[in-house]
Short mmCIF file of C-alpha atoms in Angstrom, two decimals:
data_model
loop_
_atom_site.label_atom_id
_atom_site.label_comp_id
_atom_site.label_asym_id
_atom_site.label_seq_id
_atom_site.Cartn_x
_atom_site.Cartn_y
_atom_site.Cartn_z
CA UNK A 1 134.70 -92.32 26.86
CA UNK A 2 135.14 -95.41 29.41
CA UNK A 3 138.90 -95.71 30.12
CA UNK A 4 140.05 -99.59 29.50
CA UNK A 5 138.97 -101.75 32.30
CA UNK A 6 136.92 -99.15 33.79
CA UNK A 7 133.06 -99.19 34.67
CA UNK A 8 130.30 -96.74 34.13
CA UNK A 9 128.42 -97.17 37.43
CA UNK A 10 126.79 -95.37 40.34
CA UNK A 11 126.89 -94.91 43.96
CA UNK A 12 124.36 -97.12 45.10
CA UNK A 13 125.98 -100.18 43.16
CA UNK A 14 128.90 -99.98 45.24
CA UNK A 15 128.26 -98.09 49.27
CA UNK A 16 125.95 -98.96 51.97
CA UNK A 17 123.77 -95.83 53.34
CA UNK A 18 122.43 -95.18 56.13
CA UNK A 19 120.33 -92.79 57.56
CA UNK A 20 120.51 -91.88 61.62
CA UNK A 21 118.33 -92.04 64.05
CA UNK A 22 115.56 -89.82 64.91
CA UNK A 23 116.53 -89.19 68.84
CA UNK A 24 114.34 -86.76 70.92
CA UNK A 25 115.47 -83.29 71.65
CA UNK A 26 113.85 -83.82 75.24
CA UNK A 27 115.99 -86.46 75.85
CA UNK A 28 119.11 -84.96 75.13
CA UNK A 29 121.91 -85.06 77.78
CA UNK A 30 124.43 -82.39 79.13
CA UNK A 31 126.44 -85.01 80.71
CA UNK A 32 129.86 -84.60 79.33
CA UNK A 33 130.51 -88.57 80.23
CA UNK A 34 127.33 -89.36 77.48
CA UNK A 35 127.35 -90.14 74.16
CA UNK A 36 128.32 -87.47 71.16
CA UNK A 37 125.38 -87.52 68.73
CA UNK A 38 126.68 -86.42 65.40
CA UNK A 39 124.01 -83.63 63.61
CA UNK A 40 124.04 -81.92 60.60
CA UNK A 41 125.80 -79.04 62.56
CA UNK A 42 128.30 -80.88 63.72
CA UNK A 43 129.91 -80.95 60.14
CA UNK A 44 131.80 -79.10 57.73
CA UNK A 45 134.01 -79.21 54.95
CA UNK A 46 136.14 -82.37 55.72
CA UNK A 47 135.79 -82.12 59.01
CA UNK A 48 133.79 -82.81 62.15
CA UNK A 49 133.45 -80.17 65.11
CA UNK A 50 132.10 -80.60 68.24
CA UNK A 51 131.15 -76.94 69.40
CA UNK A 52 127.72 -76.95 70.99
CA UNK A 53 127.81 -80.96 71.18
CA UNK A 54 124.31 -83.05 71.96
CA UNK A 55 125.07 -86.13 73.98
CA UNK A 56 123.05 -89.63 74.84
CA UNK A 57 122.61 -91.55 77.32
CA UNK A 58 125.53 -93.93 77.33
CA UNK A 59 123.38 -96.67 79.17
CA UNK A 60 121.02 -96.87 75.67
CA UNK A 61 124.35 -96.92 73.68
CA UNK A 62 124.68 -100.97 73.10
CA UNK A 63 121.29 -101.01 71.89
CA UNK A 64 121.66 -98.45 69.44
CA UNK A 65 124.37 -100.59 67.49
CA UNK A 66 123.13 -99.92 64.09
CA UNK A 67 123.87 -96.29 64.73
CA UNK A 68 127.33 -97.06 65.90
CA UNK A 69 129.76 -94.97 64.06
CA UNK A 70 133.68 -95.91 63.06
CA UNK A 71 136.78 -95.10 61.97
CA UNK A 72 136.70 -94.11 57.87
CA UNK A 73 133.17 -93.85 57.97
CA UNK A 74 132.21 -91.19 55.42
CA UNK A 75 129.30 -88.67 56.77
CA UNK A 76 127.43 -86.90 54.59
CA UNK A 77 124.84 -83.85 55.61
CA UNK A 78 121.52 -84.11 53.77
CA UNK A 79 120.15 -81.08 55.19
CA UNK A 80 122.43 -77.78 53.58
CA UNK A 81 124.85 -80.27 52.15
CA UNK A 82 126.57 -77.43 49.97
CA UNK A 83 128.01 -73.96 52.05
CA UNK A 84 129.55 -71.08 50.56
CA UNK A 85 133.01 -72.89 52.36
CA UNK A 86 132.06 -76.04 50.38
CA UNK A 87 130.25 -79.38 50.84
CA UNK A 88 129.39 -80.40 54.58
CA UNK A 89 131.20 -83.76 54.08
CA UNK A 90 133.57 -85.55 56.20
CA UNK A 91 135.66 -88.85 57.53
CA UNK A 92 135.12 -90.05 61.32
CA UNK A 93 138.75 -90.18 63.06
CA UNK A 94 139.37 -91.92 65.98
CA UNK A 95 139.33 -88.38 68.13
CA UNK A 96 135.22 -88.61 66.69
CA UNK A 97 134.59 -91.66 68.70
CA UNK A 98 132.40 -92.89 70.41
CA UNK A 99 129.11 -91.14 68.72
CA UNK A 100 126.64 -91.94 67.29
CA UNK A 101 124.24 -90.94 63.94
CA UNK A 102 121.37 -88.49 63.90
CA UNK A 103 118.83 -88.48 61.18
CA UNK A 104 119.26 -85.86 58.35
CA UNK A 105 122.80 -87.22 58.06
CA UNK A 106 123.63 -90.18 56.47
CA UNK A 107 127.00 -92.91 56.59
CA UNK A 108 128.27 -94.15 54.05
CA UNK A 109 130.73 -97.63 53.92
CA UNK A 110 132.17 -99.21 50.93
CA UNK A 111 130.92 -102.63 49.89
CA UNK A 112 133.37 -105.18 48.51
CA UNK A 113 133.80 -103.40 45.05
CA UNK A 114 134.68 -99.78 46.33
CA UNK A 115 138.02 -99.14 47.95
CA UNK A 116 136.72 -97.46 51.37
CA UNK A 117 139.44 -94.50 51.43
CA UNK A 118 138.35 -93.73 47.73
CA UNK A 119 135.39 -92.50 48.34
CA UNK A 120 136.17 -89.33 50.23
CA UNK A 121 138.14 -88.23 47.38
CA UNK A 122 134.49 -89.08 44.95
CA UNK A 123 132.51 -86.92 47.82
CA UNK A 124 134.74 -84.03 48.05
CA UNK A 125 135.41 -83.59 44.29
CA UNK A 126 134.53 -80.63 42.16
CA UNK A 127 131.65 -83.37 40.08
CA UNK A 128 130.02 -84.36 42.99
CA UNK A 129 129.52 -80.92 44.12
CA UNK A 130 128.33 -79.61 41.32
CA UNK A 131 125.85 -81.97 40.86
CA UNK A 132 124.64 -81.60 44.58
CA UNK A 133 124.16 -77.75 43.30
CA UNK A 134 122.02 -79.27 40.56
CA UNK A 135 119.77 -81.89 42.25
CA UNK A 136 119.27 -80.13 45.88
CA UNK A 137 115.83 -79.46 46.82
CA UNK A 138 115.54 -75.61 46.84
CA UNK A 139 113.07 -75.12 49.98
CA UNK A 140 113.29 -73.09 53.35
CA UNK A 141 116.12 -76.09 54.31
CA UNK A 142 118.01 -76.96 50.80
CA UNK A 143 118.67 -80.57 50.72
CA UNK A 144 119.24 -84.40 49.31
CA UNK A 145 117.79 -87.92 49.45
CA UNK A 146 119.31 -91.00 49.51
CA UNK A 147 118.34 -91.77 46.55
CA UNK A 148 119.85 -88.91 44.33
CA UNK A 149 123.17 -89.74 46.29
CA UNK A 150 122.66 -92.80 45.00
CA UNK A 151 122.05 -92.59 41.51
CA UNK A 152 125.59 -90.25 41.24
CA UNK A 153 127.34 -91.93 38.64
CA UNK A 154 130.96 -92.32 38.03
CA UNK A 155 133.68 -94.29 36.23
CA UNK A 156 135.21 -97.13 38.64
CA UNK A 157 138.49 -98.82 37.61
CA UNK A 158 139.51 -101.99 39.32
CA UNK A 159 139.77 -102.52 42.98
CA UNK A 160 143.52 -102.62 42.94
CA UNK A 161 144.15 -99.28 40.72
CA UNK A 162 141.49 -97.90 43.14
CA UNK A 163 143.32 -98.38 45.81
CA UNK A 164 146.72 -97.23 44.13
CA UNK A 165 144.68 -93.71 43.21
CA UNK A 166 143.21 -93.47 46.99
CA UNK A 167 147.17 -93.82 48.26
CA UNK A 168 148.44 -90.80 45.62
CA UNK A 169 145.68 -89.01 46.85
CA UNK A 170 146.46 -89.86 50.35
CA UNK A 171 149.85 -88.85 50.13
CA UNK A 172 148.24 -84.48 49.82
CA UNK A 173 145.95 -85.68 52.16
CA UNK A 174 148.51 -86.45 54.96
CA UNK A 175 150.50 -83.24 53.29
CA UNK A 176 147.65 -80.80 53.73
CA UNK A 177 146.91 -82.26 57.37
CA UNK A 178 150.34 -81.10 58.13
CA UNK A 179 149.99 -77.71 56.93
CA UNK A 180 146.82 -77.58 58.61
CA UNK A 181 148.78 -78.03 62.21
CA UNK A 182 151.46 -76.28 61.17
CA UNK A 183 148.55 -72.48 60.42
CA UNK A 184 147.10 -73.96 64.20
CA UNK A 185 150.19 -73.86 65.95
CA UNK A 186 151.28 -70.74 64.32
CA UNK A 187 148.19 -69.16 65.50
CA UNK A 188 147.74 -70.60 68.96
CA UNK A 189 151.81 -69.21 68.94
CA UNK A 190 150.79 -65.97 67.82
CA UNK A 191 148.14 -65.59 70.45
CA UNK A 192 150.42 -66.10 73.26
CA UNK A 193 153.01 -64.30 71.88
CA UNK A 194 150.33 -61.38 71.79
CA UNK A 195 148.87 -61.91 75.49
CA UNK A 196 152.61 -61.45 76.92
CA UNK A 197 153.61 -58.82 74.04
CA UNK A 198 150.29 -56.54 74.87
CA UNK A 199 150.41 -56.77 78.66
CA UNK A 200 153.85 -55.65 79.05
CA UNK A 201 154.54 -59.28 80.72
CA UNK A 202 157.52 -59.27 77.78
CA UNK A 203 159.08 -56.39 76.93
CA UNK A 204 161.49 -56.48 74.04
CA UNK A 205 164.68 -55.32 73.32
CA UNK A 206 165.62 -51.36 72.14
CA UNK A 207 167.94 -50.02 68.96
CA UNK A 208 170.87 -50.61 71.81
CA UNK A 209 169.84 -54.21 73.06
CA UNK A 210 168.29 -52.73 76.28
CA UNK A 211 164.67 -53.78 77.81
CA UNK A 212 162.25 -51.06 76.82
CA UNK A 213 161.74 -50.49 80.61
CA UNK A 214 159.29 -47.44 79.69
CA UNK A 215 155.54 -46.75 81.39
CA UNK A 216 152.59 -48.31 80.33
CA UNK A 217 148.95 -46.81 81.00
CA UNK A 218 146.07 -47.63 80.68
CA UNK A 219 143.31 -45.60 78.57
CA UNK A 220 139.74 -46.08 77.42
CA UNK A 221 138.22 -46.59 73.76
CA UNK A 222 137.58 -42.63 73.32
CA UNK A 223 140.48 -41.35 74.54
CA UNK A 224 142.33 -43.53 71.85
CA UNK A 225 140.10 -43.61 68.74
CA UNK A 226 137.64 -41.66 67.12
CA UNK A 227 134.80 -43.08 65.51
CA UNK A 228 133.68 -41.74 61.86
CA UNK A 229 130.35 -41.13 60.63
CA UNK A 230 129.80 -40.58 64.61
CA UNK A 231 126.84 -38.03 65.10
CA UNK A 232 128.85 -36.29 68.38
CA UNK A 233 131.87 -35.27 66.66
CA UNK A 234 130.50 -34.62 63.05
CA UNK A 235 133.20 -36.30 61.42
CA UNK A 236 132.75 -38.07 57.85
CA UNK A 237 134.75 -41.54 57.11
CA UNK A 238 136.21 -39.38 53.76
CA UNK A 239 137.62 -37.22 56.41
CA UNK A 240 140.38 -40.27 56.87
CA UNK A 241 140.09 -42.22 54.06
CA UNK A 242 143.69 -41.07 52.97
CA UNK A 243 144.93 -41.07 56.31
CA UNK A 244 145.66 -44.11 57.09
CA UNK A 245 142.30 -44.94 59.60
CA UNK A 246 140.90 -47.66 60.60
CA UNK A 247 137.61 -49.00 58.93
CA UNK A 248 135.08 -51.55 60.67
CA UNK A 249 133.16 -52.78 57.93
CA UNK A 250 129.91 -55.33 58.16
CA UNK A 251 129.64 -58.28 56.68
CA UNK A 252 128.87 -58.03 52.58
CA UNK A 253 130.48 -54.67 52.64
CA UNK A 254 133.69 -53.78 50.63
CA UNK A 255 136.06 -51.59 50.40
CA UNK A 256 136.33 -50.54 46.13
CA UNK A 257 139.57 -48.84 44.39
CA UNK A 258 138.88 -45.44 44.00
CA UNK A 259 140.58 -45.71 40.41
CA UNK A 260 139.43 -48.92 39.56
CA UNK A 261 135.90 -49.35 41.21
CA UNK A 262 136.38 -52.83 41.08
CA UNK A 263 135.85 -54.19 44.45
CA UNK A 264 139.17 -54.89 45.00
CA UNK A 265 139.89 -55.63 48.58
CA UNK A 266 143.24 -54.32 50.04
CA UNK A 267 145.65 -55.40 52.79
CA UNK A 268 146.92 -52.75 54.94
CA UNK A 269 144.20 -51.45 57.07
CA UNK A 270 142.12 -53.47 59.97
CA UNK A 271 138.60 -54.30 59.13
CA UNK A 272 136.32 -55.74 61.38
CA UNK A 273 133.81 -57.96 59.35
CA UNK A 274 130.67 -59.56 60.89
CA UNK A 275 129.84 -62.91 60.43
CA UNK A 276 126.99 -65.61 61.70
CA UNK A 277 129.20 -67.03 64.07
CA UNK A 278 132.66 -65.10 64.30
CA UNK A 279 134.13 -61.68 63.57
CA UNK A 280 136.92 -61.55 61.71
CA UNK A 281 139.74 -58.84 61.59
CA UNK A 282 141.62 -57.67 58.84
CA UNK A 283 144.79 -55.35 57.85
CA UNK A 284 143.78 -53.77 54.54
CA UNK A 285 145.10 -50.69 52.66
CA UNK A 286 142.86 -48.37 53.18
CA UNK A 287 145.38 -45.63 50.86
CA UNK A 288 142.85 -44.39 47.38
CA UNK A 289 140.09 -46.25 48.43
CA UNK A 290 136.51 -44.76 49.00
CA UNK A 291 134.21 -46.48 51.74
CA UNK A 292 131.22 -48.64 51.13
CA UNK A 293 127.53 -47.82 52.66
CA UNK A 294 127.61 -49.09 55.68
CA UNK A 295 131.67 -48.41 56.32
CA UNK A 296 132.49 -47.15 60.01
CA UNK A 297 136.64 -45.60 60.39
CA UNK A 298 138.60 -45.60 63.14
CA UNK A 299 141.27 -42.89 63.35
CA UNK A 300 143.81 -43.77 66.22
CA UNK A 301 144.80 -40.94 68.69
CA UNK A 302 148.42 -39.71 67.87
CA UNK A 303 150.09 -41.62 70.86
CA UNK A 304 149.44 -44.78 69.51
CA UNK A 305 151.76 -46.22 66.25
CA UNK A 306 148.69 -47.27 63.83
CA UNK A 307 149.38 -51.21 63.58
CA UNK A 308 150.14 -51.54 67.37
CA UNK A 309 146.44 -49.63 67.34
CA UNK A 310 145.17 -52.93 65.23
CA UNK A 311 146.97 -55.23 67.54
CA UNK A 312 145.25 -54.02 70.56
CA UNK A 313 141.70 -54.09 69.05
CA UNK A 314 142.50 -57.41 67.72
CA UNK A 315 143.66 -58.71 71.09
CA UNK A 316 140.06 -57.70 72.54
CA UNK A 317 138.73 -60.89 71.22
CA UNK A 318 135.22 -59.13 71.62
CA UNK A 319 132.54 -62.25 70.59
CA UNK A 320 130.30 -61.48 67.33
CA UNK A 321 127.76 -59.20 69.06
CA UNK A 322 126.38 -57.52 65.51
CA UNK A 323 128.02 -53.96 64.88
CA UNK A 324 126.03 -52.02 67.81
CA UNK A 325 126.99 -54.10 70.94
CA UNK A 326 130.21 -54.75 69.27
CA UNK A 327 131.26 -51.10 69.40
CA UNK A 328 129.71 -50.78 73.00
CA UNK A 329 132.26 -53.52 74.78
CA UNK A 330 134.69 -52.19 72.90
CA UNK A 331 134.05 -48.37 74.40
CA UNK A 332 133.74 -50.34 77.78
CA UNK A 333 137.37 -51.80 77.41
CA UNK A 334 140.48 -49.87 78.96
CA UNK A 335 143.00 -50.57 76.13
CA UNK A 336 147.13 -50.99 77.82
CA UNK A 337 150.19 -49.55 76.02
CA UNK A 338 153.39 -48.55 76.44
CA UNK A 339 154.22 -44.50 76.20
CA UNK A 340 157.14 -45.07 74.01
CA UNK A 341 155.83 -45.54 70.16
CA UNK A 342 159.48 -46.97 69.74
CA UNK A 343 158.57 -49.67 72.05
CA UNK A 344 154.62 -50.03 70.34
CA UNK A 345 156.43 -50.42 66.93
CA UNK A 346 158.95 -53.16 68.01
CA UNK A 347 155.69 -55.17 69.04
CA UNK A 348 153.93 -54.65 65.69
CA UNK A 349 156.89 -55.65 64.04
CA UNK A 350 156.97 -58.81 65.74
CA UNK A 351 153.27 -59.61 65.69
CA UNK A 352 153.63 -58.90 61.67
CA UNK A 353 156.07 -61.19 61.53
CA UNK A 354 154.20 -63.96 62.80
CA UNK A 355 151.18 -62.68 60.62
CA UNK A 356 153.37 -63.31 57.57
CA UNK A 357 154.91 -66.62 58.43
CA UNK A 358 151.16 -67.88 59.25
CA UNK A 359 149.86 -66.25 55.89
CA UNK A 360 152.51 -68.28 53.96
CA UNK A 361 151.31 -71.35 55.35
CA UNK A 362 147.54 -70.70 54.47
CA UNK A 363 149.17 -69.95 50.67
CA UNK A 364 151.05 -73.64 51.28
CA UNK A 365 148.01 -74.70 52.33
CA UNK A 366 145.61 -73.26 49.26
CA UNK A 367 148.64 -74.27 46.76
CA UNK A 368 148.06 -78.05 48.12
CA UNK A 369 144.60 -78.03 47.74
CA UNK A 370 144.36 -76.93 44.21
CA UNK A 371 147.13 -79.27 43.33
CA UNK A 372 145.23 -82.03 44.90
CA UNK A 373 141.70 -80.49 43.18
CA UNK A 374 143.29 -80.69 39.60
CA UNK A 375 144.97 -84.23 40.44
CA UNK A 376 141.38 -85.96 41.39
CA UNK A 377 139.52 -84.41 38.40
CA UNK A 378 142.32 -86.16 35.81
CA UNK A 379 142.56 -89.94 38.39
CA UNK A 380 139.12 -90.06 39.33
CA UNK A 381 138.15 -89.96 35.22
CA UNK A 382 140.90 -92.02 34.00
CA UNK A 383 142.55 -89.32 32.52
CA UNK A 384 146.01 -89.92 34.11
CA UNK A 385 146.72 -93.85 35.17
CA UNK A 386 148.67 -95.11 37.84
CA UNK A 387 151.16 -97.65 38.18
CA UNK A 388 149.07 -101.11 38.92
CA UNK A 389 151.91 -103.84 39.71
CA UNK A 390 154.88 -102.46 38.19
CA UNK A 391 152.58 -101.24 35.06
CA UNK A 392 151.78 -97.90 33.70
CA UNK A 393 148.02 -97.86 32.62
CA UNK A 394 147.73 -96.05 29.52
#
């Protein structure tokens, strides 16, 4: 049903699209002072990145006007448009500027009867995913035309409630943005905090308000761990997997209840998990559970307390190398701690802390997003009206 005033429409009744340019790879430029040129892989969900940036010549930049990009353009990736993290959609912002379009990605501007900050709310809601599930070409490279963008249809009120649903929406938008800051500053906090906690460059204060003023040493990988399912010492990973260990599991592989055999995922135990592009480290509860094929434990030596053990493996920051080379820079690492496990508790405490406070902001942040989720799918419909001009659409 059509909500009163609304249209039944489409896309391509109401946006201009364009497709980029086909530019050379030979010609690309590693001059820093050239021109960003924005690829399929420099997008993801609702945002742009700039890792591993292509540039341009800036002296061909003025003639390449048509591929000019601005501020509130909407870019849209024809080439894997959907990721398991979502849809590889996003608005330029002025940090963006100047670059300019490749081909396989296309920019999309509102014409007179489309409100220009609606339509990132149309391309980043749950219908317009789905049906880029449904009409994506299922080849070696998944993707979508121009035309099946296009021919998305949707129900379009008037310009001015348009604009009045874009500024709700706007208002989690600028919300979320904040929270978003609020997780990176946390983090970037917590990673300092851990450089001067780790090194002994801060040393905190003792049950009597004292500096620990205690040793530190220095020890290697083997001295300090032991490695399960590890051919030289025999040991299995069920040998620890009530003992509080360590597990470094690759990517796909869970850890399952051993009541349940659900794979439930825990939180009190490190894992290492390997990704395409990153490694990520977890705590997770490793108490009842049975290990995966695949699963590797670490059991820390007795002088070190077990979550100051995490802490230190976390602070090696060793790049994704795949499990192998991984586990080889870590055995070439000398791993610094202080003798007292009073001392190597205090920091674990601390560096929990900060854990906690930055995994309440990621539930702010997921509690904003799913409010903001359910509050498109009921405006962008018609379901709920807005005030127009002092009036309550009904």
């Amino acid at each position: 049903m059509v909500p009163n005033g609304w249209t039944k429409t489409t896309f391509g009744e109401h946006i201009d699209l364009l497709n980029g340019f086909a530019f050379k790879s030979a010609l690309y430029s590693n001059d820093e002072n050239d021109i960003k040129l924005l690829r399929g892989d420099n997008i993801e969900p609702n945002k742009l990145r700039w890792r591993n940036v292509k540039r341009w010549s800036k002296d061909d930049y003025e003639s390449l006007e048509k591929y000019h990009l601005k501020v509130s353009d909407f870019i849209i990736a024809m080439d894997r448009t959907w990721i398991t993290a979502g849809l590889k959609v996003a608005e330029v912002k002025q940090e963006d500027l100047p670059c300019l379009l490749v081909q396989r990605v296309s920019r999309i501007r509102s014409l007179p009867t489309l409100c220009q900050d609606l339509i990132k709310h149309h391309f980043s809601s749950f219908r317009f995913e789905q049906y880029v599930k449904s009409v994506q070409t299922e080849t070696a490279v998944p993707h979508i035309s121009s035309t099946q963008i296009n021919e998305f249809n949707l129900l379009l009120p008037p310009l001015p409630e348009q604009q009045k649903i874009a500024k709700t929406l706007s208002t989690w938008d600028k919300a979320i943005s904040a929270t978003e800051r609020l997780i990176d500053n946390s983090t970037q906090q917590k990673k300092a905090l851990m450089q001067q906690l780790l090194t002994g460059k801060k040393r905190l204060l003792d049950e009597s308000g004292k500096r620990f003023e205690g040793e530190w040493k220095f020890s290697n990988f083997e001295d300090l761990f032991k490695v399960a399912n590890n051919k030289k010492t025999q040991i299995k990973s069920s040998d620890y997997l009530n003992e509080g260990a360590l597990p470094i599991v690759d990517q796909g592989k869970r850890l399952v209840s051993g009541y349940t055999n659900n794979n439930e995922v825990y939180s009190d135990i490190p894992v290492i998990v390997f990704g395409d592009h990153t490694r990520i480290i977890k705590w997770i509860d490793f108490e009842f559970a049975q290990g995966a094929d695949g699963t590797q434990v670490l059991k820390n030596a007795e002088s070190l307390h077990a979550k100051f053990a995490y802490y230190i493996l976390l602070n090696a920051d060793i790049p994704n190398l795949g499990y192998s080379r991984h586990m080889r820079e870590l055995k070439e690492r000398d791993f610094k701690y202080p003798l007292d496990k009073t001392e190597q508790q205090k920091i674990a405490t601390v560096l929990t802390t900060a854990d906690k406070e930055i995994e309440l902001l990621e539930q702010q942040l997921t509690d904003l997003q799913q409010e903001k989720k359910a509050l498109m799918q009921v405006l962008l419909t018609g379901k709920k009206r807005v005030r127009v001009d002092g009036e309550v659409k009904t």
